[in-house]
C-alpha cells in the first residue's frame, strides 16, 4: 500500500441561493447570535440536496457537496465524473483552496496546483517573459525555479519569437499556449486538472496530453482529473469517483464507475419524452400525434446516451382518415443549428403507401457510433410530399453526453471535432 | 503507516481556522510574487506613455497650485512663515500616498475576484504589493518635493530649516503605508459581502483629508477643529514631516505615540478580519 496523498474527510459545502441583500443581513445576524450563545448554525439544518430543477422548497440553502470522503494514494490518477451540477467543480474549488468547506477537513501532502483556468493574472501590457514570471509566481513557483525552466516553457509554448512582445499583441492561440506552458511546468506534488484544457489546436492538444501523461506516469505525481470525456478518463485513470447531486455515489474501479454513471439511475434526470393526450395532441384532420420518445437500444428513455448506444426516435400517432403518401420525417440539428441529416419512413411503409385509420409507431433507428457527443434537437414533421404539411415543427432535444470511443485516441477537447464521429475502419500497412 | 501519515500533512483545509492563525511563513514564501506584482503595477503604469513616470509628478504640482490659491491666497491661512508652496506640497505628498494605498487596498477582494476564484495564494499578498508599488510613486513625488525644497533652501532666504525629526522619515513613510494598509484591508474585508461601505469611502476619504492637517497647520486650529485634528491618527505624521524638513510647527510626542498605536491597531484588526474573510469570500463577493 502506498501512502495517502490527499485525504478528504466528510467534507460538505453549503451555498446560499438568491441575491445578497438586506434579507441576507438578518440571516447573518441570526447566525452570529447563535454563535454568541454557543449554538450550532441554524441554517446548516436547512440545507437541501442540490437538485436544480426542484421548485417546491422553502429553503434558500443547498448542499453543493454533502459528506464527501475519499483518499487518494500517492501517484494515483483519480478521475472524477458526474453530470453538470453534481459538485465536481465545487470539490475542485475546495481542493485548490479557492474557498473553504462548510464542514469537514481536507488534508494533503505537498503542493497542490490546479489548472482550473490557465493564464490567471496575465497582464496585457507585460511581455511574454514578464508574464511567465508573474503567472509562475501566482501559481506558487519561486523565481529561481521559473528561471531554471524559462527556456523549456518558451520552447513548449512555441512563441519564442514573441517572448519580448507585450501579450496584448498575441493572437488568442499564442496567448493560451503561453499560459498553458507555464502551468504545465509547475512541479506540484498534486495536480488538479479540469477539462477546461479544451484549448488550442490539435497539435497543441497532443502536446498537452503528452505532458499530462508524463506528469502522471513518468514523474509519479498525483493527479485529479475532471472530465466529461469518458474515453480520456478510461485511458488515464485507473480509479474514478462518481458524483451525484453533491454526494459521492461510487468510488473505485474506473470501468465500474463509468458503467454506473451511464446506467443513469439518477432520479433527477429528465425523460426524453413528450406526450400529449386528448385534444392537446398536435393534430390535423388526418392524424394526431400522441408521443415522441428518444430511447436507447433497450427502450430506455432516461439512461444517459453514449456514442455506443443506438438512438431510436419513436413517434406514436393515430391516423384518423385514410391517408396516402404520408411521410414521417426526422430532421436532426446539432447545437449550432447545423442540420446533421434528414430522414423519413417514406420507403418503409407498405407499397401502396396508404395508412388506414389506427394507431402507428414510426421509429427512426440512428445507429451507434454515428453521432458525435453533444446536444441535438430532433425535429419531427408529418408531410405528404408536394401536397401539404400535415403536422410539423414538433421537436425533442437530447444529448449524447459521453464518448465511448474516441477515434483520435485522446483529445483534450470535450469531443473530437466534426459534426458526426462515425466509427470507421482503417488499415495500416508497411509498403 | 497511519501513524506516520498523521503528522506530515503540509496542507490542511478546514472550515474555521482560528482567528489568530495567520500563516506568516506561507506569506513569506510568496515574497517573489509581491515583488513581481509591484513590478507589474509600475510597468503597466508607464507603458505606452512618453513622459512615463513623470506623470506621477504632475498631479501633486497641480493640486499644490490649487491649494495655495484657495487656502493661502484667498482664505489667508497662515503657514507659519514657510513658503505656502512648500507647506502645501509637504501635506499633499504625504496625503496622496495614504489615500492611494487606502483606496486601492480597500478594493482588493472585489477587484481581484477573478484571480482569487482560480488560484490560491495568500490573499494578503495583493494589498501588500499595492502598498509597496505606491511607494515608487511616493518616491517620485518626494523627489519632486525635495527639488522644490532645495530651491527654497539654497536660493532664497525663506524661513525653513531642518530639524532632528527629519531622521524619522523612514518611520513616517512606514507609518503612512501601514496605516493605509490596515484601514484598507479592514474596508476590503467588510465590503466583500455588503458593498455599502464602498460608497461611503469615496466621500469618506475627502472627509478624512480635511479633518487632518493637509492644508492647515495644527497651530492654526482652535477649539473643536483642533480636537478633531488631534484625534486624527494622520495628523502627527504630517506635522512631524513638516517639522523635520521645514522647521514649522513642532514634534507632538503624544500625538505621535497615538498615531503609532492607532496604526498597529488598524493593522492587527485588519489582518485578523482579512484572514477570516479570505477563506470564503468567493462565495459572497
Short mmCIF file of N, CA and C in Angstrom, two decimals, chain A residues 168-240:
data_model
loop_
_atom_site.label_atom_id
_atom_site.label_comp_id
_atom_site.label_asym_id
_atom_site.label_seq_id
_atom_site.Cartn_x
_atom_site.Cartn_y
_atom_site.Cartn_z
N UNK A 168 -0.56 41.57 -25.22
CA UNK A 168 -1.78 42.07 -25.87
C UNK A 168 -1.65 42.02 -27.39
N UNK A 169 -0.40 41.89 -27.88
CA UNK A 169 -0.21 41.78 -29.32
C UNK A 169 -0.29 40.34 -29.81
N UNK A 170 -0.48 39.41 -28.87
CA UNK A 170 -0.52 38.00 -29.24
C UNK A 170 -1.85 37.65 -29.87
N UNK A 171 -1.83 36.63 -30.72
CA UNK A 171 -3.11 36.06 -31.14
C UNK A 171 -3.65 35.28 -29.96
N UNK A 172 -4.96 35.02 -29.99
CA UNK A 172 -5.52 34.35 -28.82
C UNK A 172 -4.92 32.96 -28.65
N UNK A 173 -4.58 32.32 -29.76
CA UNK A 173 -3.97 31.00 -29.67
C UNK A 173 -2.63 31.05 -28.97
N UNK A 174 -1.80 32.03 -29.33
CA UNK A 174 -0.48 32.16 -28.72
C UNK A 174 -0.60 32.43 -27.23
N UNK A 175 -1.56 33.26 -26.90
CA UNK A 175 -1.81 33.64 -25.51
C UNK A 175 -2.08 32.40 -24.67
N UNK A 176 -2.99 31.57 -25.19
CA UNK A 176 -3.37 30.37 -24.46
C UNK A 176 -2.21 29.38 -24.37
N UNK A 177 -1.44 29.26 -25.46
CA UNK A 177 -0.30 28.34 -25.44
C UNK A 177 0.70 28.74 -24.36
N UNK A 178 0.98 30.04 -24.33
CA UNK A 178 1.95 30.52 -23.35
C UNK A 178 1.44 30.25 -21.94
N UNK A 179 0.15 30.56 -21.74
CA UNK A 179 -0.43 30.38 -20.42
C UNK A 179 -0.38 28.92 -19.99
N UNK A 180 -0.71 28.04 -20.92
CA UNK A 180 -0.71 26.63 -20.56
C UNK A 180 0.71 26.15 -20.30
N UNK A 181 1.65 26.67 -21.08
CA UNK A 181 3.03 26.23 -20.92
C UNK A 181 3.53 26.48 -19.50
N UNK A 182 3.17 27.65 -18.95
CA UNK A 182 3.61 27.96 -17.59
C UNK A 182 3.03 26.93 -16.62
N UNK A 183 1.72 26.70 -16.78
CA UNK A 183 1.05 25.78 -15.87
C UNK A 183 1.62 24.36 -16.01
N UNK A 184 1.96 24.00 -17.24
CA UNK A 184 2.42 22.64 -17.48
C UNK A 184 3.76 22.36 -16.81
N UNK A 185 4.54 23.40 -16.59
CA UNK A 185 5.85 23.17 -16.00
C UNK A 185 5.90 23.43 -14.50
N UNK A 186 4.75 23.59 -13.92
CA UNK A 186 4.68 23.59 -12.47
C UNK A 186 5.13 22.24 -12.00
N UNK A 187 5.73 22.16 -10.87
CA UNK A 187 6.06 20.83 -10.38
C UNK A 187 5.42 20.56 -9.04
N UNK A 188 4.11 20.58 -9.01
CA UNK A 188 3.44 20.31 -7.75
C UNK A 188 3.40 18.82 -7.49
N UNK A 189 3.22 18.46 -6.24
CA UNK A 189 3.09 17.04 -5.93
C UNK A 189 1.71 16.55 -6.35
N UNK A 190 0.74 17.48 -6.30
CA UNK A 190 -0.63 17.13 -6.64
C UNK A 190 -1.14 18.09 -7.70
N UNK A 191 -1.61 17.55 -8.79
CA UNK A 191 -2.09 18.40 -9.88
C UNK A 191 -3.59 18.19 -10.07
N UNK A 192 -4.33 19.30 -10.13
CA UNK A 192 -5.76 19.21 -10.34
C UNK A 192 -6.07 19.71 -11.74
N UNK A 193 -6.70 18.89 -12.55
CA UNK A 193 -6.96 19.28 -13.93
C UNK A 193 -8.45 19.22 -14.21
N UNK A 194 -8.98 20.31 -14.70
CA UNK A 194 -10.37 20.34 -15.13
C UNK A 194 -10.36 20.27 -16.65
N UNK A 195 -11.50 19.94 -17.22
CA UNK A 195 -11.48 19.75 -18.67
C UNK A 195 -11.41 21.05 -19.45
N UNK A 196 -11.23 22.16 -18.75
CA UNK A 196 -11.10 23.43 -19.45
C UNK A 196 -9.93 23.47 -20.40
N UNK A 197 -9.14 22.41 -20.39
CA UNK A 197 -7.98 22.44 -21.27
C UNK A 197 -8.37 22.31 -22.72
N UNK A 198 -9.66 22.42 -22.98
CA UNK A 198 -10.13 22.29 -24.35
C UNK A 198 -9.72 23.50 -25.17
N UNK A 199 -8.43 23.73 -25.26
CA UNK A 199 -7.96 24.92 -25.94
C UNK A 199 -6.88 24.58 -26.95
N UNK A 200 -6.65 25.51 -27.83
CA UNK A 200 -5.55 25.35 -28.75
C UNK A 200 -5.87 24.41 -29.90
N UNK A 201 -4.94 24.31 -30.83
CA UNK A 201 -5.17 23.45 -31.99
C UNK A 201 -4.80 22.00 -31.68
N UNK A 202 -5.04 21.13 -32.66
CA UNK A 202 -4.88 19.70 -32.43
C UNK A 202 -3.45 19.35 -31.99
N UNK A 203 -2.48 19.97 -32.64
CA UNK A 203 -1.09 19.65 -32.35
C UNK A 203 -0.76 20.01 -30.90
N UNK A 204 -1.28 21.16 -30.49
CA UNK A 204 -1.01 21.62 -29.14
C UNK A 204 -1.70 20.72 -28.11
N UNK A 205 -2.91 20.29 -28.45
CA UNK A 205 -3.62 19.39 -27.55
C UNK A 205 -2.84 18.10 -27.34
N UNK A 206 -2.23 17.64 -28.42
CA UNK A 206 -1.44 16.41 -28.33
C UNK A 206 -0.29 16.61 -27.34
N UNK A 207 0.34 17.80 -27.45
CA UNK A 207 1.42 18.13 -26.54
C UNK A 207 0.94 18.10 -25.09
N UNK A 208 -0.24 18.67 -24.88
CA UNK A 208 -0.77 18.77 -23.53
C UNK A 208 -1.04 17.40 -22.92
N UNK A 209 -1.67 16.54 -23.72
CA UNK A 209 -1.95 15.19 -23.25
C UNK A 209 -0.66 14.48 -22.92
N UNK A 210 0.32 14.66 -23.78
CA UNK A 210 1.62 14.04 -23.54
C UNK A 210 2.19 14.51 -22.21
N UNK A 211 2.08 15.81 -21.99
CA UNK A 211 2.60 16.39 -20.76
C UNK A 211 1.87 15.83 -19.54
N UNK A 212 0.56 15.69 -19.66
CA UNK A 212 -0.21 15.13 -18.55
C UNK A 212 0.19 13.71 -18.26
N UNK A 213 0.44 12.95 -19.34
CA UNK A 213 0.87 11.57 -19.16
C UNK A 213 2.23 11.51 -18.49
N UNK A 214 3.12 12.38 -18.93
CA UNK A 214 4.45 12.46 -18.29
C UNK A 214 4.30 12.68 -16.81
N UNK A 215 3.45 13.65 -16.49
CA UNK A 215 3.29 14.03 -15.09
C UNK A 215 2.77 12.85 -14.29
N UNK A 216 1.78 12.16 -14.84
CA UNK A 216 1.18 11.09 -14.05
C UNK A 216 2.00 9.81 -14.07
N UNK A 217 2.50 9.42 -15.25
CA UNK A 217 3.21 8.15 -15.32
C UNK A 217 4.69 8.31 -15.01
N UNK A 218 5.32 9.21 -15.80
CA UNK A 218 6.76 9.33 -15.70
C UNK A 218 7.22 9.87 -14.35
N UNK A 219 6.56 10.96 -13.89
CA UNK A 219 7.05 11.61 -12.69
C UNK A 219 6.33 11.14 -11.44
N UNK A 220 5.34 10.27 -11.63
CA UNK A 220 4.67 9.66 -10.49
C UNK A 220 3.93 10.63 -9.60
N UNK A 221 3.36 11.66 -10.20
CA UNK A 221 2.62 12.62 -9.39
C UNK A 221 1.17 12.19 -9.25
N UNK A 222 0.53 12.76 -8.23
CA UNK A 222 -0.89 12.51 -8.02
C UNK A 222 -1.68 13.49 -8.88
N UNK A 223 -2.63 12.99 -9.64
CA UNK A 223 -3.42 13.86 -10.49
C UNK A 223 -4.90 13.62 -10.24
N UNK A 224 -5.64 14.72 -10.09
CA UNK A 224 -7.10 14.63 -10.03
C UNK A 224 -7.63 15.20 -11.33
N UNK A 225 -8.39 14.40 -12.05
CA UNK A 225 -8.77 14.77 -13.39
C UNK A 225 -10.28 14.76 -13.55
N UNK A 226 -10.85 15.91 -13.85
CA UNK A 226 -12.30 16.01 -14.02
C UNK A 226 -12.62 16.11 -15.49
N UNK A 227 -13.52 15.28 -15.97
CA UNK A 227 -13.84 15.36 -17.38
C UNK A 227 -15.19 14.76 -17.69
N UNK A 228 -15.73 15.15 -18.84
CA UNK A 228 -16.93 14.51 -19.37
C UNK A 228 -16.52 13.52 -20.43
N UNK A 229 -15.26 13.57 -20.77
CA UNK A 229 -14.78 12.74 -21.86
C UNK A 229 -14.38 11.39 -21.30
N UNK A 230 -15.34 10.46 -21.35
CA UNK A 230 -15.09 9.17 -20.71
C UNK A 230 -13.94 8.43 -21.35
N UNK A 231 -13.74 8.68 -22.66
CA UNK A 231 -12.64 7.99 -23.33
C UNK A 231 -11.31 8.39 -22.68
N UNK A 232 -11.15 9.69 -22.40
CA UNK A 232 -9.92 10.16 -21.77
C UNK A 232 -9.80 9.61 -20.35
N UNK A 233 -10.90 9.64 -19.62
CA UNK A 233 -10.89 9.10 -18.26
C UNK A 233 -10.45 7.64 -18.28
N UNK A 234 -11.02 6.88 -19.23
CA UNK A 234 -10.67 5.46 -19.33
C UNK A 234 -9.19 5.28 -19.56
N UNK A 235 -8.62 6.12 -20.44
CA UNK A 235 -7.24 5.86 -20.79
C UNK A 235 -6.26 6.39 -19.75
N UNK A 236 -6.68 7.37 -18.94
CA UNK A 236 -5.71 7.95 -18.00
C UNK A 236 -5.88 7.48 -16.56
N UNK A 237 -7.11 7.13 -16.16
CA UNK A 237 -7.36 6.90 -14.74
C UNK A 237 -7.68 5.45 -14.46
N UNK A 238 -7.08 4.92 -13.41
CA UNK A 238 -7.42 3.56 -13.01
C UNK A 238 -8.55 3.59 -12.00
N UNK A 239 -8.64 4.69 -11.32
CA UNK A 239 -9.54 4.83 -10.21
C UNK A 239 -10.44 6.03 -10.48
N UNK A 240 -11.72 5.92 -10.23
CA UNK A 240 -12.61 7.04 -10.55
C UNK A 240 -13.67 7.18 -9.48
#
